[in-house]
XYZ file of C-alpha atoms in Angstrom:
497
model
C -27.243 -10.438 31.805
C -27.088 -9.644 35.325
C -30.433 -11.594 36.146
C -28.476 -14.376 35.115
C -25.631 -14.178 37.913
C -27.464 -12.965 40.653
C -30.137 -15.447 41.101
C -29.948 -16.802 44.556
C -29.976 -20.218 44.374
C -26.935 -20.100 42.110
C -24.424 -17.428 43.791
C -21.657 -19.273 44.989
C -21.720 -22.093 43.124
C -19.116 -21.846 40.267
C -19.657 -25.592 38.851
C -23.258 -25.533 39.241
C -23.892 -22.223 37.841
C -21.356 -23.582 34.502
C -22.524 -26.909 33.919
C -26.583 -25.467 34.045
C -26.512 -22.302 32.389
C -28.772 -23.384 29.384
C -31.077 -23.822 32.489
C -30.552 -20.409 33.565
C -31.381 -18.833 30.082
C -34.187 -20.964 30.039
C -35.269 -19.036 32.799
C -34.977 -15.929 31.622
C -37.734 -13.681 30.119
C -38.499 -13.671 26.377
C -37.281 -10.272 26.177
C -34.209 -10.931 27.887
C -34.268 -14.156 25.412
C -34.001 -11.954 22.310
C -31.244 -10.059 23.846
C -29.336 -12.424 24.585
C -29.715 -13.993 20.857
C -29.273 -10.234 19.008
C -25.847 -9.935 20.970
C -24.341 -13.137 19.775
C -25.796 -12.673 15.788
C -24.428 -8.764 15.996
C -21.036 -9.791 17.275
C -20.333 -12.664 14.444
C -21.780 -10.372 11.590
C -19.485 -7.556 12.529
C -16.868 -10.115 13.556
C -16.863 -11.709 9.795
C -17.051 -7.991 7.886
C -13.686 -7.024 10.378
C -12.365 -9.865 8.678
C -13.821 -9.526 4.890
C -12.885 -5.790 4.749
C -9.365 -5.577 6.126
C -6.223 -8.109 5.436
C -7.400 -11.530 6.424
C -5.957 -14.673 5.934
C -7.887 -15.940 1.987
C -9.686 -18.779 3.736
C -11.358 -16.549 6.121
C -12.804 -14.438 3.119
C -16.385 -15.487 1.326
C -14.245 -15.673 -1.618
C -11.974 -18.608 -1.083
C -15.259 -20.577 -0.169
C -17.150 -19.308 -2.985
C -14.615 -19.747 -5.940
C -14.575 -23.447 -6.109
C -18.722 -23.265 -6.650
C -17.944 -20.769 -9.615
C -15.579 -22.589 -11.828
C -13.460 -25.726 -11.579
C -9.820 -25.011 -11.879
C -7.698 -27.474 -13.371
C -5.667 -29.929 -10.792
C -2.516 -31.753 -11.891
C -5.049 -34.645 -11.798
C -6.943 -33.478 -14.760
C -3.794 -34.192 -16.489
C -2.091 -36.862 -14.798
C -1.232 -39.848 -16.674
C -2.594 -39.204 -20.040
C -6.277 -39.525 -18.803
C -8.860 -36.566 -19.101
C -11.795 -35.943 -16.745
C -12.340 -32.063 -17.464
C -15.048 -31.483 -19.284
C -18.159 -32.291 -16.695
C -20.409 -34.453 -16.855
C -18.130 -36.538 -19.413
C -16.502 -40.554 -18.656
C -13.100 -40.583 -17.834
C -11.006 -41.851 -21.036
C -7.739 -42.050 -22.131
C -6.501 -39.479 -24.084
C -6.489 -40.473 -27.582
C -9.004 -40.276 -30.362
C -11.167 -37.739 -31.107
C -12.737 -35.986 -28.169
C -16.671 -35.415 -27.824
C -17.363 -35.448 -31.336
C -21.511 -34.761 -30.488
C -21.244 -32.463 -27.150
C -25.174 -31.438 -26.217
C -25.503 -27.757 -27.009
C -27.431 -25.880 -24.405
C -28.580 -21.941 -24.120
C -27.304 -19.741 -21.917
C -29.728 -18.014 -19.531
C -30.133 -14.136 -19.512
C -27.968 -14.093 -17.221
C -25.260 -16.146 -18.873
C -22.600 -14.497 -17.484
C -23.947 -14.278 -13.882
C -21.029 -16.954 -12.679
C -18.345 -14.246 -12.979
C -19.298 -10.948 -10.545
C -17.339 -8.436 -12.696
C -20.035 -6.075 -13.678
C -19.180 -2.788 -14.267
C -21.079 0.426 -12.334
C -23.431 2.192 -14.299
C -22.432 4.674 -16.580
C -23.722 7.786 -14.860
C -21.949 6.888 -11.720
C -19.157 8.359 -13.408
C -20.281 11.893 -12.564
C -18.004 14.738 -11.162
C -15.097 13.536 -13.087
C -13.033 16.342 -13.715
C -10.528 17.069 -17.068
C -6.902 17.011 -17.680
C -4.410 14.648 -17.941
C -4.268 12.469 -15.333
C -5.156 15.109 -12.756
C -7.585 15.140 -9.737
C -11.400 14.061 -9.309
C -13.801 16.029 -8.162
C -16.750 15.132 -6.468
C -16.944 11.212 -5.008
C -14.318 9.430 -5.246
C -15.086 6.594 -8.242
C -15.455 3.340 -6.990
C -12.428 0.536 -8.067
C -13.295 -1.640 -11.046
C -16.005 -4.219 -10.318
C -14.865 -7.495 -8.675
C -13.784 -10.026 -10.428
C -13.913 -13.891 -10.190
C -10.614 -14.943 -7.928
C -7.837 -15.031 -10.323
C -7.082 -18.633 -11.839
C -3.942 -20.665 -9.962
C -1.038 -21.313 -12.314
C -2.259 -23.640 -15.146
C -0.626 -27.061 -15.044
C 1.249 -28.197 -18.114
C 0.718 -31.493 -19.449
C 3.436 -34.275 -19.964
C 5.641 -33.588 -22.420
C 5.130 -37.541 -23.379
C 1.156 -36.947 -23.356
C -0.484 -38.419 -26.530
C -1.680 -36.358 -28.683
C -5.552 -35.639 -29.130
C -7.355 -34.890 -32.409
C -9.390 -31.580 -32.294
C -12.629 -32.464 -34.177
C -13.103 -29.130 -35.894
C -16.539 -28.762 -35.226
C -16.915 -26.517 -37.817
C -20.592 -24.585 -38.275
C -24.089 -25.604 -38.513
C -27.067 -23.644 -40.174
C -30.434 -22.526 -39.386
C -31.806 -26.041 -39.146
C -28.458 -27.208 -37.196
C -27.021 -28.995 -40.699
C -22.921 -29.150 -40.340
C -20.833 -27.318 -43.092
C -22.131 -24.212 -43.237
C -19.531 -21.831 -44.421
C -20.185 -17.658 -43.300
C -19.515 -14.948 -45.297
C -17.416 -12.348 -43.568
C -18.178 -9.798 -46.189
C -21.572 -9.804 -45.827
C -22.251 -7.074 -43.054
C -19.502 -4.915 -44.971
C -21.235 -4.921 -47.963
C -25.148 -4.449 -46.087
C -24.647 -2.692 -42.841
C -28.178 -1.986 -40.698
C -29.106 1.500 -40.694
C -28.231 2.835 -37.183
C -31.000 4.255 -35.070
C -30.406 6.700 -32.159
C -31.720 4.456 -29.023
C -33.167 5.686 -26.718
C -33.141 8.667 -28.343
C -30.685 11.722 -29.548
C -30.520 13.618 -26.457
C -29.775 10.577 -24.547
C -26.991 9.536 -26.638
C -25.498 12.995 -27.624
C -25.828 15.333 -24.873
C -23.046 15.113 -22.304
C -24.381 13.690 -19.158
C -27.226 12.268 -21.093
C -30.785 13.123 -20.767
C -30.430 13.962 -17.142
C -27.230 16.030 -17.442
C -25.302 14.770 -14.949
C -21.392 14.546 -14.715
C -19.804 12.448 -17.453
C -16.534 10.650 -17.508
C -17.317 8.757 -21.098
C -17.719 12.179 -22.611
C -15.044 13.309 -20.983
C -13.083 10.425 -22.659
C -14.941 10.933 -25.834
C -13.144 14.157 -26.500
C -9.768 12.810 -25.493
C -10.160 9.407 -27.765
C -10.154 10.517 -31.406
C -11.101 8.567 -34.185
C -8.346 8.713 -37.094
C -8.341 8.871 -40.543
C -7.113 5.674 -41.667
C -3.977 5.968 -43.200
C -3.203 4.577 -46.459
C -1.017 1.246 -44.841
C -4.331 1.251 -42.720
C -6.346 0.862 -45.565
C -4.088 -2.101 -46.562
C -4.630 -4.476 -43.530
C -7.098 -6.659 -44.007
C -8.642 -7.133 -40.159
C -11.256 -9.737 -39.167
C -13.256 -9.176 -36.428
C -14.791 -11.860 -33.714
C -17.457 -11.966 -30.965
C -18.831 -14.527 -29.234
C -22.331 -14.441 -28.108
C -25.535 -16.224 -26.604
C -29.184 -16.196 -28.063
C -30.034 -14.292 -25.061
C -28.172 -11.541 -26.118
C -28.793 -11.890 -30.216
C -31.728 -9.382 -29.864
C -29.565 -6.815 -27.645
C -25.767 -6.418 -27.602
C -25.725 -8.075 -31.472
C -27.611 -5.464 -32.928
C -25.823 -2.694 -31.160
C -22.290 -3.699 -32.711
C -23.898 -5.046 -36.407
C -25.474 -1.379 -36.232
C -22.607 0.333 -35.034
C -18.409 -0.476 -35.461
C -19.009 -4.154 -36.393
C -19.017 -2.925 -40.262
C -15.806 -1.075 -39.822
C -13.608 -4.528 -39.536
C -12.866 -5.756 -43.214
C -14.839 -9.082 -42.289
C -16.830 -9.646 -39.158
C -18.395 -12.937 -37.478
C -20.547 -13.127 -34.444
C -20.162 -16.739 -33.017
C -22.717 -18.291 -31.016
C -24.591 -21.602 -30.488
C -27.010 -20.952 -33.521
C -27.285 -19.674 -36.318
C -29.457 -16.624 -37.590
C -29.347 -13.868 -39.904
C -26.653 -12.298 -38.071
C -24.855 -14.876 -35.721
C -23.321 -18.221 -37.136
C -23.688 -21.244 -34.916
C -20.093 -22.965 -33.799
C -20.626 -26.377 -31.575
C -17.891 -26.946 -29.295
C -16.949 -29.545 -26.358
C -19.166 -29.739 -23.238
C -22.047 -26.910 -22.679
C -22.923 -23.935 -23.364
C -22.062 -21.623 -19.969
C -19.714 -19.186 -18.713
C -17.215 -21.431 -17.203
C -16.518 -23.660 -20.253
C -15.782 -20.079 -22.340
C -11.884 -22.064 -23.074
C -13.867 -24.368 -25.003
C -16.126 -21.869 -26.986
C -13.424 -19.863 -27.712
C -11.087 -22.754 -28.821
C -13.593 -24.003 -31.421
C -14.407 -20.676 -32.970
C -10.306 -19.912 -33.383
C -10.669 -23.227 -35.225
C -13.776 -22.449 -37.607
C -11.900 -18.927 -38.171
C -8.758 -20.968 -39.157
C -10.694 -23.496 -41.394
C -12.407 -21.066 -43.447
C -11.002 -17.246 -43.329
C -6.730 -17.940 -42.430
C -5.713 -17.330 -45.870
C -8.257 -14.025 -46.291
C -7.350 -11.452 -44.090
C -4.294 -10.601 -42.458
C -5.317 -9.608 -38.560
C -7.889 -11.773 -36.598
C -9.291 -10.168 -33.545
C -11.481 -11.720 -30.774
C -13.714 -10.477 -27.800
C -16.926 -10.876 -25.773
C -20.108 -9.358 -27.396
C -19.625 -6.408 -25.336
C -16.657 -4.605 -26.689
C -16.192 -1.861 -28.560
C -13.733 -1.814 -31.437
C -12.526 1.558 -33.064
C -11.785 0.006 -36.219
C -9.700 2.943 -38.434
C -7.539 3.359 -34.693
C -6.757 -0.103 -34.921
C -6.293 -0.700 -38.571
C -3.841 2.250 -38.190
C -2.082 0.790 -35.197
C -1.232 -2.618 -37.339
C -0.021 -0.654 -40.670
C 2.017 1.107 -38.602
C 6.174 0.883 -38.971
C 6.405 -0.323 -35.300
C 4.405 -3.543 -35.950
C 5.593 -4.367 -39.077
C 9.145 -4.220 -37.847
C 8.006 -6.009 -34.773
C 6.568 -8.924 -36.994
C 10.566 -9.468 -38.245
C 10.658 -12.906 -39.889
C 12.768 -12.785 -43.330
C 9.594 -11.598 -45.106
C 8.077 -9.460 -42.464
C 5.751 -11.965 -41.244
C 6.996 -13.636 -38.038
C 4.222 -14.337 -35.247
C 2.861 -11.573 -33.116
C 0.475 -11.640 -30.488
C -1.702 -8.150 -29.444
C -3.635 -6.672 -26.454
C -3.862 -5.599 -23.109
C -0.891 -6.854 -20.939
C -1.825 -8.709 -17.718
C 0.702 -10.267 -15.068
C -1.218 -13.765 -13.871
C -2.280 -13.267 -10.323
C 0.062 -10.262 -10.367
C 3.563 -11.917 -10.984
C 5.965 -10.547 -13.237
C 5.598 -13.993 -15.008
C 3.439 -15.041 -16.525
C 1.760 -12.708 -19.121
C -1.406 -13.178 -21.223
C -3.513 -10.417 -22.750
C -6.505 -9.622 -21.607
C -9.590 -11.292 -22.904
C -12.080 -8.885 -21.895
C -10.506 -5.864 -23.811
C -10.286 -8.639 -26.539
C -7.002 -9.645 -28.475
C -5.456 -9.944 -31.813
C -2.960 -12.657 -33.354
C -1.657 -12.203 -37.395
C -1.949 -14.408 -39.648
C 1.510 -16.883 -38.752
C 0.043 -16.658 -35.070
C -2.996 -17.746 -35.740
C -1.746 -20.370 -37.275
C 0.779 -21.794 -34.542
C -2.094 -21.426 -32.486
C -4.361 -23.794 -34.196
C -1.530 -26.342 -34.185
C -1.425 -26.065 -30.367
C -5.068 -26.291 -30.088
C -5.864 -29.331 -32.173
C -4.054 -31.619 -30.304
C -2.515 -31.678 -27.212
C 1.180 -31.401 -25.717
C 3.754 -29.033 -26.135
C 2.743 -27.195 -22.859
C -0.886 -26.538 -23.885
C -3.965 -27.658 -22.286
C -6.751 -27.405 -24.723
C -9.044 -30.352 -23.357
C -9.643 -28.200 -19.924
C -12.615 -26.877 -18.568
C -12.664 -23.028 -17.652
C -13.907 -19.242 -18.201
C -9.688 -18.336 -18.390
C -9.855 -18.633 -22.191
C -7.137 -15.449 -22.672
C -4.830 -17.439 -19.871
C -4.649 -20.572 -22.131
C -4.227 -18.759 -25.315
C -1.317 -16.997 -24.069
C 0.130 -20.500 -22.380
C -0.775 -22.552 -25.523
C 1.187 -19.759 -27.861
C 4.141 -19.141 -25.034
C 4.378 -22.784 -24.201
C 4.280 -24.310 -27.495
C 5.169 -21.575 -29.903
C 7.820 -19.081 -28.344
C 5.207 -16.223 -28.918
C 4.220 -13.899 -26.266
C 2.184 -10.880 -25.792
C 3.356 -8.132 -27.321
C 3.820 -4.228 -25.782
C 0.876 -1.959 -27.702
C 1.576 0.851 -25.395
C 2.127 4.537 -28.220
C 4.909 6.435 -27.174
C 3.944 8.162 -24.006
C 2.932 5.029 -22.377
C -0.661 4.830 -22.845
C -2.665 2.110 -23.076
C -4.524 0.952 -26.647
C -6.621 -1.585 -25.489
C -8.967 -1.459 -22.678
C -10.721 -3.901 -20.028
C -13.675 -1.626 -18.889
C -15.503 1.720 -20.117
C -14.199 4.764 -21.260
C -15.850 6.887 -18.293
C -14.618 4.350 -15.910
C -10.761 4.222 -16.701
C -11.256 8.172 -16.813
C -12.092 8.180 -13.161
C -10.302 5.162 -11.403
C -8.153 5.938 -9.388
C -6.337 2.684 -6.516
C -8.322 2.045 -3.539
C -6.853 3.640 -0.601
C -5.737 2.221 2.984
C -4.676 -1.321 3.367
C -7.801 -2.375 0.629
C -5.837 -4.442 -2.506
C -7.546 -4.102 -6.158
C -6.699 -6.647 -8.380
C -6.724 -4.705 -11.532
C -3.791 -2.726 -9.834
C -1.747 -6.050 -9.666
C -2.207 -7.190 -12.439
C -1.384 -4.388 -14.762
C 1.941 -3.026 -16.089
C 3.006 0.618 -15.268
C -0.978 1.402 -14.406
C -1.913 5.163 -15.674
C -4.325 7.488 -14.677
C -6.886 10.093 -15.459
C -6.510 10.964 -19.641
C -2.813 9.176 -18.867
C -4.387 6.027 -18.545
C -5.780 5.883 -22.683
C -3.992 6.345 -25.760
C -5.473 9.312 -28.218
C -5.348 6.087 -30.807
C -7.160 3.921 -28.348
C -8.703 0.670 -29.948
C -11.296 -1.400 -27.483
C -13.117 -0.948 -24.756
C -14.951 -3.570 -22.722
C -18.506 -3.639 -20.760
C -20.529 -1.689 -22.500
C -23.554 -2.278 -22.782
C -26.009 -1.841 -26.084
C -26.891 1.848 -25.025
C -23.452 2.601 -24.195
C -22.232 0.813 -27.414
C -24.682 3.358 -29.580
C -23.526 6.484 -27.365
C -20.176 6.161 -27.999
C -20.741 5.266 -31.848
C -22.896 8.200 -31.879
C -20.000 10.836 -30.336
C -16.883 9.310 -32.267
C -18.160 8.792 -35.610
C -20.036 12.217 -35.903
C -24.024 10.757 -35.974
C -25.043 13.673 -33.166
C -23.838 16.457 -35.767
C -26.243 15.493 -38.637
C -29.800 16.537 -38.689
C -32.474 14.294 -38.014
């Protein structure tokens, strides 16, 4: 401010004019004031997005601050001489006995997942995509998949000495919260809900939707084709698994009990109560996103406890995936998996999904939870032995939303078994961590920008390239979504009203 400098009294006088210049902007006018203030809050906000948007050391992004508010990563000291202090909230202990035997059961909030910022763009901002195999875009360019939390650190292993610790096997409780309640996986088989066209038939049938826009998940519609189910398809046996919240039992469980639920050969929705059409599975600590390990880990036990011996495939996801049953069932009766089972009667281990590399290293791999994952019968069974007690490289007392990163540690470190390749022939992908429009349109952010779904996946595809014909999940969709889809691939828009 040249005011500032000029002022009479002051020329000349380097030390003076230094040591009082909060008495010189004291001084000044209030307009001059507000200038001066503006300047200095314009310069750090464009300062700080300089730094945010282009390569910047991690501690200089919002992210490295952020991330330790989100979740709690485990430390070596979680694990460090045989005593536990994961689950929060809980008294350090040693590690022996059984482990939280009555852990408080809370709801999640509507927005139960609202730790994790990985929520995909709408579905209409998928207009303009163009066909053909993996060719160009038009219109905008589509956005890169949504963010995701920062990507877990490499889990520790425990001790090989560490003592072991009892899972309790919290089994199920029923409508009034009584323990022992056993499901029936047949029942939504046997009694399926009628499906109803929400919002309505032109919504759900007409590409674009009701506004006719540009549409990438029709677009993917016609290349993803529901198959006959073959007669070894017909043989497997395939149990399916959500997890859910009671904020979400009147929304995303109604879409998939109404829609592809019924196509599994059993189905269970777990949650934290039970009701006509979710069973209630207590597990360790409470009820939120970033104690998902611990959800998941008690409902691969209840499946073990009560359906091992039924069925012959056991899948799990989120409650919003999307399961083409007959392309899957087909997929697992095929030769290729049953040779890749091998054992002397066909029946070795074998673990199935969506190859990740952890935080983008060739090493280690897990399958990706969000596009959901599947482990046979013999797999599902090592895995229950590595998560009722612990040792043998698995970590089942820890805290965190990185359930698919400690299945795939608990079965590689324990059990020799690691995620298998479900690519078909031409390299496609079968199972898939967002929408169908949205792996029709992504294409890698340009310039310098990094995206981590490029790093972590394995020979990444694009365009029609990037999906299988025989394509068996997709992830984030929502209930409307979930009842578009349904609608397209299993012919409801064709019959009369």
């Amino acid at each position: 401010n040249r005011h500032l400098f000029t002022m009479r009294e002051y020329r000349g006088d380097k030390s003076r004019r230094s040591r009082n210049l909060y008495v010189l902007y004291a001084r000044l006018s209030l307009c001059n004031k507000l200038r001066v203030i503006s300047g200095i809050l314009i310069t750090i906000v464009l300062g700080w997005s300089v730094y945010v948007s282009c390569e910047a050391p991690s501690f200089l992004k919002p992210s490295f601050w952020l991330a330790g508010k989100k979740a709690r990563y485990p430390s070596p000291a979680d694990v460090e001489g045989g005593v536990k202090t994961t689950l929060r909230g809980a008294r350090a202990e040693p590690a022996v006995g059984a482990h939280h035997a009555n852990s408080a059961l809370h709801d999640a909030s509507g927005n139960d997942r609202d730790r994790v910022a990985v929520r995909r763009r709408d579905e209409d901002d998928a207009a303009g995509a163009a066909g053909g195999a993996g060719g160009a875009v038009s219109g905008p360019v589509p956005p890169p998949p949504p963010k995701q939390m920062p990507p877990p650190p490499r889990v520790p292993k425990l001790k090989p000495d560490s003592p072991p610790r009892e899972h309790p096997h919290y089994g199920a409780v029923d409508e009034d919260g009584n323990p022992g309640y056993i499901h029936d996986p047949y029942a939504l088989k046997a009694s399926p809900p009628d499906f109803e066209m929400i919002p309505s038939k032109e919504a759900l049938c007409k590409p674009g939707g009701a506004r006719g826009l540009g549409d990438a998940d029709y677009k993917m519609y016609q290349h993803v084709k529901v198959q006959p189910l073959t007669e070894e398809g017909k043989k497997v046996k395939l149990f399916c698994t959500i997890y859910t919240y009671p904020s979400h039992h009147s929304t995303h469980v109604p879409a998939i009990t109404s829609t592809w639920a019924p196509h599994c050969s059993g189905f269970l929705a777990a949650s934290t109560l039970t009701t006509p059409s979710t069973v209630g599975v207590p597990h360790a600590g409470e009820e939120k996103y970033s104690n998902i390990w611990q959800k998941v880990r008690s409902t691969w036990a209840y499946v073990h406890d009560n359906f091992l011996d039924d069925f012959d495939w056991f899948y799990i996801g989120g409650d919003d995936v999307f399961v083409i049953a007959e392309n899957l069932r087909n997929y697992l009766g095929s030769e290729e998996v049953r040779a890749a089972q091998g054992g002397e009667d066909g029946q070795g281990p074998l673990f199935l999904g969506r190859r990740f590399k952890l935080n983008g290293k060739p090493s280690p791999i897990f399958n990706s939870g969000g596009a959901g994952y599947l482990l046979n019968r013999p797999a599902l069974r090592l895995l229950n032995r590595q998560l009722t007690t612990v040792g043998e490289g698995c970590a089942p007392d820890l805290e965190g939303f990185w359930e698919d990163v400690m299945v795939a540690q608990c079965l590689r470190e324990g059990a020799g078994v690691v995620p298998y390749d479900t690519r078909d022939g031409g390299g496609r992908e079968r199972f898939h961590p967002f929408t169908p429009g949205h792996h029709y349109t992504y294409r890698p952010p340009g310039g310098r920008r990094k995206d981590w779904y490029v790093d972590y996946s394995i020979d990444l595809r694009f365009g029609e390239e990037c999906c299988s014909e025989g394509s068996a999940t997709f992830h984030y969709m929502k209930p409307e979504l979930m009842r578009r889809m349904y609608a397209l691939w299993y012919g409801e828009c064709n019959r009369s009203s």
